[in-house]
Short mmCIF file of C-alpha atoms in Angstrom, two decimals:
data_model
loop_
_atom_site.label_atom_id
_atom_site.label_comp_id
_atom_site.label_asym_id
_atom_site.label_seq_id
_atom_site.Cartn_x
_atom_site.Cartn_y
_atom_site.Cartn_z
CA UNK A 1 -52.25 -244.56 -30.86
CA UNK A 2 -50.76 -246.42 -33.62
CA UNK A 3 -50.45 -249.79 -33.72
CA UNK A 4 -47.52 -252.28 -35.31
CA UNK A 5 -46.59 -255.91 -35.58
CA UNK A 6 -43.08 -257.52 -34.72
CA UNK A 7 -41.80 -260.52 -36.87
CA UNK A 8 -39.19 -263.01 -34.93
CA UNK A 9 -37.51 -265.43 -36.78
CA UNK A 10 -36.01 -267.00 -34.37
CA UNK A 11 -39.96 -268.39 -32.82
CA UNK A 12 -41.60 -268.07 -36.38
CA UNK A 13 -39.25 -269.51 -38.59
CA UNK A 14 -37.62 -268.50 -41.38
CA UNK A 15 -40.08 -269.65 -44.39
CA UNK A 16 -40.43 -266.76 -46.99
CA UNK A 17 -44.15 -267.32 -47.64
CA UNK A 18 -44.99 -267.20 -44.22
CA UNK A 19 -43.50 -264.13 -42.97
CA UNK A 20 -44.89 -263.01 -46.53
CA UNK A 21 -48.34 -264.27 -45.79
CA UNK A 22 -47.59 -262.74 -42.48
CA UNK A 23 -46.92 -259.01 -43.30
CA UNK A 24 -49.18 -259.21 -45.86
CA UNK A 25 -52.36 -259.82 -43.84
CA UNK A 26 -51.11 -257.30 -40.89
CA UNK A 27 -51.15 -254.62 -43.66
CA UNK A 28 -54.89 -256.15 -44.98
CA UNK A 29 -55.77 -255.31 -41.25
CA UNK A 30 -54.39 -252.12 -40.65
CA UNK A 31 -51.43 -252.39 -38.89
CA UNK A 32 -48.97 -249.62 -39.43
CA UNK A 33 -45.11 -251.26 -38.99
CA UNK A 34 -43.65 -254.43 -39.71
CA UNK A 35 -40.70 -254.78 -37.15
CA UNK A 36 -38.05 -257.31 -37.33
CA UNK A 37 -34.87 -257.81 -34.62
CA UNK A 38 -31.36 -258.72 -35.41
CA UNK A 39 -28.30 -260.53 -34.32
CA UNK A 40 -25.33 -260.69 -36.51
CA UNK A 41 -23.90 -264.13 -34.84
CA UNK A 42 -23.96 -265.94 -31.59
CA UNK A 43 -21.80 -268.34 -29.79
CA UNK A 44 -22.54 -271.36 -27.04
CA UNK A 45 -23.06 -269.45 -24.05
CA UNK A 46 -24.09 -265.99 -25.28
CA UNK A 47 -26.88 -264.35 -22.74
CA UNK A 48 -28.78 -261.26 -22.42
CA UNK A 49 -29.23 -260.68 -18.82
CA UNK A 50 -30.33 -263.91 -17.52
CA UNK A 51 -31.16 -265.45 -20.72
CA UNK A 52 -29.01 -268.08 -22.83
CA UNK A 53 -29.67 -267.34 -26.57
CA UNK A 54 -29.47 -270.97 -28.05
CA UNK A 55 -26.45 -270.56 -30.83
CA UNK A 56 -28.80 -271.96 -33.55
CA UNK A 57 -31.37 -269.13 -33.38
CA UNK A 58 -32.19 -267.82 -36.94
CA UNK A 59 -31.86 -264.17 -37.02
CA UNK A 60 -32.56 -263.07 -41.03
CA UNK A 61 -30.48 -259.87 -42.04
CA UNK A 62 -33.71 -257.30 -41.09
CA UNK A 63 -32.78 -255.08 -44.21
CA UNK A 64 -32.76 -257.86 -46.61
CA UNK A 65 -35.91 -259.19 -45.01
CA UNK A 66 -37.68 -255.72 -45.26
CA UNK A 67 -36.86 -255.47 -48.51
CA UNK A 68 -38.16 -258.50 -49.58
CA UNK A 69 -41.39 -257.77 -47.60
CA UNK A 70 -41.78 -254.53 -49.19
CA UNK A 71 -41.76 -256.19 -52.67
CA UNK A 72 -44.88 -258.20 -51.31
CA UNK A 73 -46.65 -254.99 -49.89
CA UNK A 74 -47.79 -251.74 -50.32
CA UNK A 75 -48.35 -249.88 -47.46
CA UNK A 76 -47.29 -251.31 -44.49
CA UNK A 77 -44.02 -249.51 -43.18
CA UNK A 78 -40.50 -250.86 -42.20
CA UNK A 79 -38.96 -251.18 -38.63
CA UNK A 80 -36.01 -252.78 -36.91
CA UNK A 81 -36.33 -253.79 -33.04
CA UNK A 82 -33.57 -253.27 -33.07
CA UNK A 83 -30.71 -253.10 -35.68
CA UNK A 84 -27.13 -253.33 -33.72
CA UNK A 85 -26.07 -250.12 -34.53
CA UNK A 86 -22.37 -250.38 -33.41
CA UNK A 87 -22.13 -253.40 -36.01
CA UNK A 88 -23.06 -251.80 -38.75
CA UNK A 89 -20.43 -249.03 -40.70
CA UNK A 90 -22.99 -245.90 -41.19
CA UNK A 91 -21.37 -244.94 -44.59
CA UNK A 92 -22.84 -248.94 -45.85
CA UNK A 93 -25.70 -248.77 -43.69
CA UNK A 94 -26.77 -245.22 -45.18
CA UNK A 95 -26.88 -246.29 -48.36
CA UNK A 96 -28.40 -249.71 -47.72
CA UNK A 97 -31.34 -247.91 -45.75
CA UNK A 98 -31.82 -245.38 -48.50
CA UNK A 99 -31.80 -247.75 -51.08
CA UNK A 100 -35.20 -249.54 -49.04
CA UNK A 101 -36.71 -246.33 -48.67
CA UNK A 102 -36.70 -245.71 -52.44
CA UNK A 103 -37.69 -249.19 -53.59
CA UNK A 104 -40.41 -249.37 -50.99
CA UNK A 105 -41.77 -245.61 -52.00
CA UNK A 106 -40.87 -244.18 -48.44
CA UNK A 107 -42.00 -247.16 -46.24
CA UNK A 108 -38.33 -247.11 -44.31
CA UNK A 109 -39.58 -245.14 -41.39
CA UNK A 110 -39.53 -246.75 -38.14
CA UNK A 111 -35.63 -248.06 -38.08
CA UNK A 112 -34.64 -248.73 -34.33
CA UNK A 113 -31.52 -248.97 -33.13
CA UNK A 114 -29.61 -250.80 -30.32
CA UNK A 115 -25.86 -251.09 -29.07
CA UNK A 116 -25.91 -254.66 -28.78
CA UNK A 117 -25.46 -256.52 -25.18
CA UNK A 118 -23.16 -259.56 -26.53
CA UNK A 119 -19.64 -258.86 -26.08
CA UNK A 120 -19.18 -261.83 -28.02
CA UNK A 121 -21.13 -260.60 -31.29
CA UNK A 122 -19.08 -257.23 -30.96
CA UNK A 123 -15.26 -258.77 -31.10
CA UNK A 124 -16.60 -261.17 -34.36
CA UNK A 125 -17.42 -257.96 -35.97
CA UNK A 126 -14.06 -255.94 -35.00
CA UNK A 127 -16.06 -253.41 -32.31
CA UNK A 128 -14.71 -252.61 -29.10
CA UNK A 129 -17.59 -253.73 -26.95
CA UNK A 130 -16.58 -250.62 -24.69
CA UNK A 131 -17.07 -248.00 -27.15
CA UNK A 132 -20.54 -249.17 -28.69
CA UNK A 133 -22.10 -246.04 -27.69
CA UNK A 134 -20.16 -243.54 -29.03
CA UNK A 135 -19.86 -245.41 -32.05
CA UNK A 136 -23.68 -245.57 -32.22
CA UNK A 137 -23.61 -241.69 -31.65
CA UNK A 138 -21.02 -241.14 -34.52
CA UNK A 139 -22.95 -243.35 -36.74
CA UNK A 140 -26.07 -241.55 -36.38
CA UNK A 141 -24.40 -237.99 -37.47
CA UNK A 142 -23.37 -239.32 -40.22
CA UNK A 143 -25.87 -241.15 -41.65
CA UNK A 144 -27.80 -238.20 -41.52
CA UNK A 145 -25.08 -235.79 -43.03
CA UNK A 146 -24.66 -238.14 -46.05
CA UNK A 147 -28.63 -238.11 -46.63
CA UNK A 148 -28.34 -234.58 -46.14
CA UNK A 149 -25.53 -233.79 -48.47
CA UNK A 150 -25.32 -232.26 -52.16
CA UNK A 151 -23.36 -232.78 -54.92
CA UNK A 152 -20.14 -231.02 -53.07
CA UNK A 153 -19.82 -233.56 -51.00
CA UNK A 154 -19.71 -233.65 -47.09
CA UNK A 155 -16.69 -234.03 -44.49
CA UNK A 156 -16.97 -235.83 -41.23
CA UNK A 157 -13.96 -236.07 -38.83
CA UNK A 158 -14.54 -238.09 -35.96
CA UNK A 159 -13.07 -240.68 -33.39
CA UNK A 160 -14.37 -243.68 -35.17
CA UNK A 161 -15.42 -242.15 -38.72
CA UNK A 162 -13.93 -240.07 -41.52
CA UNK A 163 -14.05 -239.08 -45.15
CA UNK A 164 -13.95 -235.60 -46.40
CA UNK A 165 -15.86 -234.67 -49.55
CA UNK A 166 -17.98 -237.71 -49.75
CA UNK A 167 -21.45 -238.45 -51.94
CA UNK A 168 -24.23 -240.41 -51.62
CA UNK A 169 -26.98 -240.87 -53.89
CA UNK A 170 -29.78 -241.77 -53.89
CA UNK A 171 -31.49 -239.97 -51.48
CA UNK A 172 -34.38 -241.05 -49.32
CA UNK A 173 -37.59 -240.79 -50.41
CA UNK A 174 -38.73 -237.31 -50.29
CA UNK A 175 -37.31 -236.49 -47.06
CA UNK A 176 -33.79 -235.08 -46.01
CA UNK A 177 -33.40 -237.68 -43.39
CA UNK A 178 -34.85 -241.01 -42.45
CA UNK A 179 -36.11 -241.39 -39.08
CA UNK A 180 -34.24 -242.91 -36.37
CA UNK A 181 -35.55 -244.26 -33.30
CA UNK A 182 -33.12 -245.37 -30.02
CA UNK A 183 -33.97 -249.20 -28.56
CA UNK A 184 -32.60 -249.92 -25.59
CA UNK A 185 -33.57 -250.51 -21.51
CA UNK A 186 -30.72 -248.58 -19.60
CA UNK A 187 -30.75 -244.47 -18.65
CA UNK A 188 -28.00 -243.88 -21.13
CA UNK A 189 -30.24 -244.97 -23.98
CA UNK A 190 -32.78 -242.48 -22.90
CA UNK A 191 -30.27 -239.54 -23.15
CA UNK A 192 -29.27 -240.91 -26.39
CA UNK A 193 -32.93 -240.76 -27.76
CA UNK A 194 -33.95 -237.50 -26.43
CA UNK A 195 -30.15 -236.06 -28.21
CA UNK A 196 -30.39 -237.88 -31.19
CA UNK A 197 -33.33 -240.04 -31.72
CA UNK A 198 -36.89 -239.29 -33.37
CA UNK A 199 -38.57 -241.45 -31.13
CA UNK A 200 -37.18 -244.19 -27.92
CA UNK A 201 -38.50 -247.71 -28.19
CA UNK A 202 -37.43 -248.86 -24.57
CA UNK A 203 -37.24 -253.14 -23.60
CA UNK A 204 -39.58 -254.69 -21.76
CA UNK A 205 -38.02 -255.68 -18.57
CA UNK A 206 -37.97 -252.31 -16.93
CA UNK A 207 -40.36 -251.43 -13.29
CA UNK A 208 -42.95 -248.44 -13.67
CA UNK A 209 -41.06 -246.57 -12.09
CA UNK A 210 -37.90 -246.85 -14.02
CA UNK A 211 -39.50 -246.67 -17.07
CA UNK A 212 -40.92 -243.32 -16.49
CA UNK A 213 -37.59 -241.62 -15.22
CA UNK A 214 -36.00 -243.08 -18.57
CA UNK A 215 -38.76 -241.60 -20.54
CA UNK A 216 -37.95 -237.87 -18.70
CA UNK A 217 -34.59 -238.34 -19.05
CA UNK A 218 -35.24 -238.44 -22.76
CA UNK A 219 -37.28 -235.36 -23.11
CA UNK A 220 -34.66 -233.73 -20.72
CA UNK A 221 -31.88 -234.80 -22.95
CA UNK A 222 -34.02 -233.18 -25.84
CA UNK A 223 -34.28 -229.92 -24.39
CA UNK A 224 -30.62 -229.58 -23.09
CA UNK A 225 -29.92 -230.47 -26.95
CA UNK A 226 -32.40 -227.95 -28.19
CA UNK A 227 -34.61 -230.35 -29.77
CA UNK A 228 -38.44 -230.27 -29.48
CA UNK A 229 -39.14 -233.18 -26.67
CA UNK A 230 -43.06 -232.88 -28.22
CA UNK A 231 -41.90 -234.64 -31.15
CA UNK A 232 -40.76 -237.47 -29.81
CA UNK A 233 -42.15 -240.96 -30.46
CA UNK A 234 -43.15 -243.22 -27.97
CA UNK A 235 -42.93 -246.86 -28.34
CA UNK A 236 -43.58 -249.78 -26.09
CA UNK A 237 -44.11 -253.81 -26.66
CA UNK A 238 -47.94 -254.73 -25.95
CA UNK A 239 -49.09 -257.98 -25.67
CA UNK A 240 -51.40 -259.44 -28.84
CA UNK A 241 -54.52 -260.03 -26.02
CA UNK A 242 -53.77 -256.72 -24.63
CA UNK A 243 -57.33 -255.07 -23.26
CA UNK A 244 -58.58 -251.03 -24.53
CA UNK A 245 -57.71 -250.62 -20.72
CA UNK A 246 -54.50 -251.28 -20.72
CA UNK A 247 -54.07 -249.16 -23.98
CA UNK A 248 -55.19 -246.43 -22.42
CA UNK A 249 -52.85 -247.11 -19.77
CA UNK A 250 -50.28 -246.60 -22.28
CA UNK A 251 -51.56 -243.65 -23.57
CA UNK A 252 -51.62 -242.13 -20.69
CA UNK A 253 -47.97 -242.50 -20.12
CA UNK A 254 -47.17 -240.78 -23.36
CA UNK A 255 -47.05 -243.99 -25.36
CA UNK A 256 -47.42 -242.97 -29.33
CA UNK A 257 -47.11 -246.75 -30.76
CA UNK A 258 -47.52 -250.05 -29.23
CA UNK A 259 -46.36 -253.37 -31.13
CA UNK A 260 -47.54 -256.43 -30.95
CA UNK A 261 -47.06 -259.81 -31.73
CA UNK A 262 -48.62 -263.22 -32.13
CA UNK A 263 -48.48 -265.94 -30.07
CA UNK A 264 -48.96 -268.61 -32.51
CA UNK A 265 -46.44 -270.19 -35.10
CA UNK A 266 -49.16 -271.80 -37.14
CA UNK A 267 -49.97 -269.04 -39.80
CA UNK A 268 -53.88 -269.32 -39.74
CA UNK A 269 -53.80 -269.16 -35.55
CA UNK A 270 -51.39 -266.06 -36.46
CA UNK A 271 -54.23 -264.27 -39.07
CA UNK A 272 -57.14 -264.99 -36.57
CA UNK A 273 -54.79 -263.69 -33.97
CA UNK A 274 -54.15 -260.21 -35.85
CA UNK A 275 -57.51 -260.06 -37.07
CA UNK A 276 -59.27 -260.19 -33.61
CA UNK A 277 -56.87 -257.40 -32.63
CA UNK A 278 -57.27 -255.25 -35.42
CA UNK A 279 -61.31 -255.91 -35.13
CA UNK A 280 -60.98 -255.10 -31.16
CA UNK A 281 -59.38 -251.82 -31.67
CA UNK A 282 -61.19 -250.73 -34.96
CA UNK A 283 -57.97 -250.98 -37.41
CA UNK A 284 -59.59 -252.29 -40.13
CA UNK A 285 -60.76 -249.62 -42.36
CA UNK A 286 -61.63 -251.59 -45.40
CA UNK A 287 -63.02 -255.08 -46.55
CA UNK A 288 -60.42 -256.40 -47.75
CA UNK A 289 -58.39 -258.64 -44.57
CA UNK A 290 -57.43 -262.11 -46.16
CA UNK A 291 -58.67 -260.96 -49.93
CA UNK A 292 -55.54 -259.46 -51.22
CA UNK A 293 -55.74 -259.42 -55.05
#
């Protein structure tokens, strides 16, 4: 099981020395990821489901807040829970993403994406709130065929998307394509994971029972698109006081990483709250938590 840390802005606040202070001593303890959410805008009355996101929420940009992180660390990798795909044009967004991976030496490995559930946020950006998904789909082809592509250049053709000839440099960081995981709590996220994603980081609000059909629809979706459903990544939302029980609960649904967060906003109730973690399920395989040079 591996084991990551989520960063919210909107509860922690936005001070740069904390979330540095932050990342820094979830790396010191072994954590694997640093995640971060977004939202582009919001309005009076936006909602997820049942719940009003207050307009003055501050969501940082999560690439530009990675980025900074990574200048502050060293081996703590880079996620999004989630990035609003649909909002994003893949051509920019490739580029931008590669561009972390190589500064960071390869730590841009866990980005998640999402289509968004703010109709709202998706008119302010020009998207047809309707199509989000298929734009998502485009956008993940051709991310990876510009990371993929040589000096000729590559062509893409598609409903939302198209250049023909087209370079981008630089590459990733010694792969051909970064990873990209699907967020999301409906079926039709599921299929999109198991098609397209390396891994499906599904919300938190789903029953047992739901959850585990979404999960086989993924690996379904993976086989009908020839993909290996053995390599896909599992990830799931755990609670900071979660028991070795309940991880093994996880693990026994196929769960591959769970991430966490603290419940504190004060930074030293955060470190004692990562640390006891870490110590409870043996992350820590040095001396160094809190003694960073």
């Amino acid at each position: 099981m591996k084991f990551a840390v989520s960063y919210s802005t909107p509860y922690y606040g936005v001070d740069p020395d904390k979330i540095v202070a932050y990342a820094q001593h979830a790396e010191d303890c072994g954590f694997e990821a640093l995640y971060l959410p977004e939202h582009i805008a919001l309005y009076p009355g936006a909602a997820v489901g049942r719940f009003e996101l207050p307009p003055s929420l501050p969501y940082f940009d999560p690439l530009d807040c990675l980025s900074f992180v990574a200048a502050a660390t060293r081996r703590i990798l880079l996620g999004t829970g989630v990035l609003l795909l649909p909002y994003h044009h893949p051509v920019i967004l490739a580029k931008r993403l590669a561009t972390v991976d190589v500064l960071s030496k390869g730590r841009m490995r866990l980005l998640t994406v999402g289509l968004g559930a703010l109709p709202g946020e998706a008119r302010a950006v020009g998207v047809d709130f309707g199509t989000r998904g298929r734009r998502a789909d485009e956008a993940i082809d051709v991310m990876r065929l510009l990371w993929a592509g040589g000096e000729d250049g590559v062509s893409f053709d598609g409903e939302f998307f198209a250049f023909d000839g087209l370079c981008q440099f630089p590459k990733p960081h010694g792969v051909t394509h970064l990873p990209i995981h699907v967020g999301g709590s409906s079926r039709a996220a599921a299929r999109r994971a198991g098609r397209r994603g390396d891994g499906y980081f599904p919300g938190g609000a789903l029953a047992p029972d739901e959850r585990a059909l979404q999960m086989d629809l993924a690996r379904a979706a993976a086989v009908e698109a020839g993909r290996d459903p053995e390599t896909l990544e599992y990830t799931r939302s755990g609670a900071i006081d979660m028991t070795a029980d309940e991880v093994e609960a996880f693990a026994a649904q196929g769960v591959t990483r769970i991430v966490v967060g603290a419940t504190a906003t004060e930074p030293e109730r955060q470190r004692e709250e990562l640390s006891a973690f870490a110590q409870r399920f043996a992350l820590l395989d040095t001396t160094e938590a809190g003694t960073r040079a």
